[in-house]
Each structure stands twice: as structure tokens, then as C-alpha cells.
Tab-separated table of C-alpha atoms in Angstrom:
chain	number	residue	atom	x	y	z
A	25	LYS	CA	96.518	51.587	76.255
A	26	LEU	CA	95.321	54.011	79.352
A	27	TRP	CA	96.718	51.185	81.691
A	28	LYS	CA	100.191	51.257	80.053
A	29	SER	CA	100.135	54.951	80.333
A	30	ILE	CA	99.313	54.811	83.769
A	31	LEU	CA	101.804	51.783	84.884
A	32	PRO	CA	104.099	51.243	81.814
A	33	ASP	CA	105.697	48.578	83.778
A	34	LYS	CA	103.202	46.753	85.180
A	35	PRO	CA	101.213	43.648	82.962
A	36	PHE	CA	97.546	44.327	82.408
A	37	PRO	CA	95.253	43.125	85.359
A	38	LEU	CA	93.871	39.910	84.822
A	39	TRP	CA	90.775	40.748	87.140
A	40	MET	CA	89.614	43.273	84.754
A	41	ARG	CA	86.718	41.594	82.705
A	42	ALA	CA	83.821	42.754	80.652
A	43	LEU	CA	81.905	39.679	82.280
A	44	HIS	CA	82.147	36.878	84.684
A	45	ILE	CA	80.613	33.646	85.180
A	46	GLU	CA	80.610	32.005	88.683
A	47	ASP	CA	78.477	29.563	90.710
A	48	ARG	CA	75.833	29.913	87.702
A	49	THR	CA	75.762	33.555	87.832
A	50	LEU	CA	76.651	35.969	85.057
A	51	PHE	CA	78.254	39.220	86.191
A	52	VAL	CA	78.424	42.037	83.521
A	53	HIS	CA	78.704	45.853	83.974
A	54	GLY	CA	75.609	46.829	82.035
A	55	SER	CA	73.928	43.961	80.743
A	56	LEU	CA	74.208	41.185	77.950
A	57	SER	CA	71.672	41.230	75.300
A	58	ARG	CA	70.997	37.949	73.185
A	59	SER	CA	71.898	40.104	69.873
A	60	VAL	CA	75.479	40.617	71.103
A	61	PHE	CA	75.983	37.121	72.603
A	62	HIS	CA	75.034	35.695	69.234
A	63	GLU	CA	77.406	38.323	67.415
A	64	ILE	CA	80.186	36.800	69.144
A	65	GLY	CA	78.951	33.258	68.561
A	66	GLY	CA	77.591	32.504	71.587
A	67	ASN	CA	81.155	32.519	73.137
A	68	VAL	CA	81.374	34.557	76.500
A	69	THR	CA	85.146	33.847	76.581
A	70	ARG	CA	85.744	35.380	73.077
A	71	LEU	CA	83.680	38.187	74.276
A	72	ASP	CA	85.969	38.706	77.379
A	73	GLU	CA	89.065	38.082	75.400
A	74	GLU	CA	88.404	40.825	73.028
A	75	VAL	CA	87.812	43.415	75.434
A	76	ALA	CA	91.140	42.651	77.252
A	77	THR	CA	93.314	42.482	74.669
A	78	TRP	CA	91.581	45.800	73.348
A	79	LEU	CA	92.468	47.521	76.780
A	80	ALA	CA	95.765	45.968	77.025
A	81	GLY	CA	96.543	47.809	73.780
A	82	THR	CA	97.074	44.562	71.839
A	83	GLY	CA	93.894	43.930	69.993
A	84	ILE	CA	91.455	46.103	68.071
A	85	LYS	CA	88.241	47.795	69.566
A	86	PRO	CA	85.237	45.104	69.509
A	87	PRO	CA	82.593	46.610	67.278
A	88	TRP	CA	80.102	46.214	69.904
A	89	ILE	CA	81.713	47.863	72.915
A	90	GLY	CA	80.350	51.090	72.742
A	91	ARG	CA	76.999	50.217	71.620
A	92	GLY	CA	73.714	50.596	73.832
A	93	ASP	CA	73.278	46.966	73.667
A	94	GLY	CA	76.930	45.916	74.637
A	95	PRO	CA	78.172	44.588	78.023
A	96	VAL	CA	79.424	47.941	79.135
A	97	TRP	CA	76.887	50.520	78.422
A	98	SER	CA	73.361	48.470	78.120
A	99	ARG	CA	70.655	49.300	80.645
A	100	LEU	CA	68.543	46.373	79.058
A	101	TYR	CA	67.848	45.031	82.808
A	102	SER	CA	68.598	47.820	84.888
A	103	ASP	CA	66.656	51.098	83.813
A	104	ASN	CA	63.215	52.459	84.693
A	105	GLY	CA	61.908	50.638	81.372
A	106	SER	CA	62.992	47.581	82.591
A	107	ASP	CA	61.240	47.900	85.984
A	108	GLU	CA	57.800	48.709	84.144
A	109	HIS	CA	58.286	46.199	81.066
A	110	PRO	CA	60.813	43.561	81.480
A	111	ASP	CA	61.373	41.265	78.953
A	112	CYS	CA	61.728	38.194	80.862
A	113	GLU	CA	61.377	35.690	78.197
A	114	GLU	CA	64.327	36.949	76.473
A	115	LEU	CA	66.565	36.893	79.496
A	116	SER	CA	65.175	33.436	80.312
A	117	ARG	CA	66.385	32.186	76.937
A	118	LEU	CA	69.833	34.095	77.217
A	119	LEU	CA	70.371	32.552	80.432
A	120	ASP	CA	69.410	29.129	79.500
A	121	GLU	CA	71.993	29.430	76.619
A	122	LEU	CA	74.558	30.346	79.008
A	123	ASN	CA	73.723	27.568	81.452
A	124	VAL	CA	73.099	30.099	84.500
A	125	ASP	CA	70.395	30.951	86.745
A	126	ARG	CA	70.850	35.089	86.936
A	127	MET	CA	72.501	37.889	85.579
A	128	VAL	CA	74.125	40.674	88.072
A	129	VAL	CA	74.272	44.011	86.603
A	130	GLY	CA	75.470	47.380	87.729
A	131	HIS	CA	75.847	50.497	85.773
A	132	THR	CA	72.786	52.079	86.812
A	133	VAL	CA	72.253	53.508	90.121
A	134	LYS	CA	69.125	52.152	92.317
A	135	ARG	CA	69.083	54.893	94.996
A	136	ASN	CA	66.718	52.526	96.932
A	137	GLY	CA	68.988	49.317	97.094
A	138	ILE	CA	69.743	46.304	95.339
A	139	THR	CA	66.660	44.933	93.531
A	140	SER	CA	65.598	42.150	91.316
A	141	ILE	CA	63.366	41.578	88.544
A	142	CYS	CA	61.980	38.538	86.583
A	143	ASP	CA	61.700	36.444	89.577
A	144	GLY	CA	65.068	37.046	90.581
A	145	LYS	CA	66.746	36.330	87.168
A	146	ALA	CA	68.240	39.927	86.906
A	147	TRP	CA	69.782	41.775	89.942
A	148	ARG	CA	70.743	45.290	89.815
A	149	ILE	CA	73.350	46.011	92.557
A	150	ASP	CA	74.579	49.449	91.957
A	151	VAL	CA	73.535	51.308	94.799
A	152	GLY	CA	75.581	54.507	94.401
A	153	LEU	CA	78.136	54.098	96.863
A	154	SER	CA	80.112	57.491	95.361
A	155	ARG	CA	79.098	60.651	97.665
A	156	THR	CA	77.651	62.195	94.808
A	157	GLU	CA	75.567	59.269	93.573
A	158	SER	CA	73.151	58.548	96.679
A	159	ARG	CA	72.203	58.640	100.331
A	160	ALA	CA	74.221	55.555	100.931
A	161	GLY	CA	77.232	56.820	99.546
A	162	LYS	CA	76.979	60.276	101.714
A	163	ILE	CA	76.410	58.574	105.057
A	164	GLY	CA	78.411	55.516	104.250
A	165	ALA	CA	75.502	52.851	104.162
A	166	SER	CA	75.584	50.047	101.761
A	167	GLU	CA	74.515	46.907	100.363
A	168	VAL	CA	75.822	43.766	98.838
A	169	LEU	CA	74.357	40.712	96.939
A	170	GLU	CA	75.348	37.496	98.548
A	171	ILE	CA	75.227	34.350	96.357
A	172	VAL	CA	75.827	31.110	98.412
A	173	ASP	CA	76.598	27.797	96.841
A	174	GLY	CA	75.310	29.187	93.616
A	175	SER	CA	71.771	29.172	94.755
A	176	ARG	CA	70.785	31.208	97.674
A	177	VAL	CA	70.703	34.941	97.096
A	178	GLU	CA	70.539	37.520	99.557
A	179	VAL	CA	70.945	41.329	100.081
A	180	LEU	CA	73.143	41.865	102.903
A	181	ASN	CA	72.976	45.886	103.986
A	182	THR	CA	73.939	48.315	106.761
A	183	GLU	CA	72.428	51.373	107.651
A	184	THR	CA	75.467	52.830	108.647
A	185	LYS	CA	79.593	51.994	107.854
A	186	LEU	CA	79.584	51.433	111.936
A	187	LYS	CA	77.157	48.795	112.057
A	188	SER	CA	77.495	45.282	111.068
A	189	TRP	CA	76.033	43.619	107.856
A	190	LEU	CA	72.486	42.520	108.396
A	191	PRO	CA	70.256	40.069	106.276
A	192	THR	CA	67.153	41.912	105.051
A	193	ASN	CA	64.024	40.815	103.064
A	194	ARG	CA	62.513	44.296	102.588
A	195	TYR	CA	62.776	43.342	98.979
A	196	GLY	CA	60.531	40.415	98.909
A	197	GLY	CA	61.767	37.205	97.605
A	198	GLN	CA	65.389	38.176	97.888
A	199	GLN	CA	66.262	35.077	99.739
A	200	GLN	CA	66.199	32.262	97.190
A	201	SER	CA	66.929	28.903	96.990
């Protein structure tokens, strides 16, 4: 409904997704819990379609969309609790069920840059690019996660927006095969 109110003559953008799987990687805004995954019958396409039709104004609001364990708001693998006590076994089971190697999440700013937990199975990439969120946003520095051929994962960064992207290994174990 919001999209139609902003651009009533334009179709809903197909690039807006609740989650996406590519190169053996699950990309999701918050996190995906096994409980929501099983609630939707283990079908991520269904989850994505439910969100897309609701956002387009042609479907009903999914019951899990606003919940703390849903893919939009969950911080299951990104908050401070996940740093201290990550449930790596639960994450491994979910990734196995999805037939992927890792989950990439945003939603929770990591002011010190991109980090991972559970031996690179969960990557937290929200580095707070807005000026209100972090030093990176204020000075124009940034980081991105590069996944090469679905297997090698590398953090690329720049100290300022004027320098070129440089690989970094300051996080330890970032370059994986």
C-alpha cells in the first residue's frame, strides 16, 4: 500500500525481498529463526512471496512479520547476546535445512565493522552508513562483504570514501574457502 501511495502508476519492485538465497548464502534483513522457517513449512519462497504480496497490497500481512523472531526484526545472530552466547548448533541446523553455507544479516549496526560468529556461518554487515549511526557514516568510510564463487568470503573496506577498496584481515578468519 505504501508503494502504491508513493508511485501509484509503477509496479511493485521485484527487487524488494524479505530474504534471498544466492551462492549458498542466505541474505536476510534481521535473521531467520528455525521456528519461523518451520512455521512456513520450510519454504523460503513462500515466505518471500507472502511478504511481497502484502507489501504490494494484494495479500494479507504474514503473522510472523512483526514478531521478534521474524526475518525483519530478529536480532538472533546480530545483537550483543549473539556475540556472547551464539546458538551455533541451531544456526548450523537451519543452514543445513536450507542447503546454504552462511547467513548474512543487517538490522543491527556493528560500529566496529563487519563481523561474523559461528565460524563464519553468520555475517553481520550493518556498519551504520548513515551519518547518525556511526563514525563510518560521518566520514564516508565503509565496508562490504564480498562472496566469491559462493565459497570465499572477504571483507573489503575503505578508511575514507576517497580511497579505493582494500581487503582486510583485521577480523581474523574473514577470508574463507
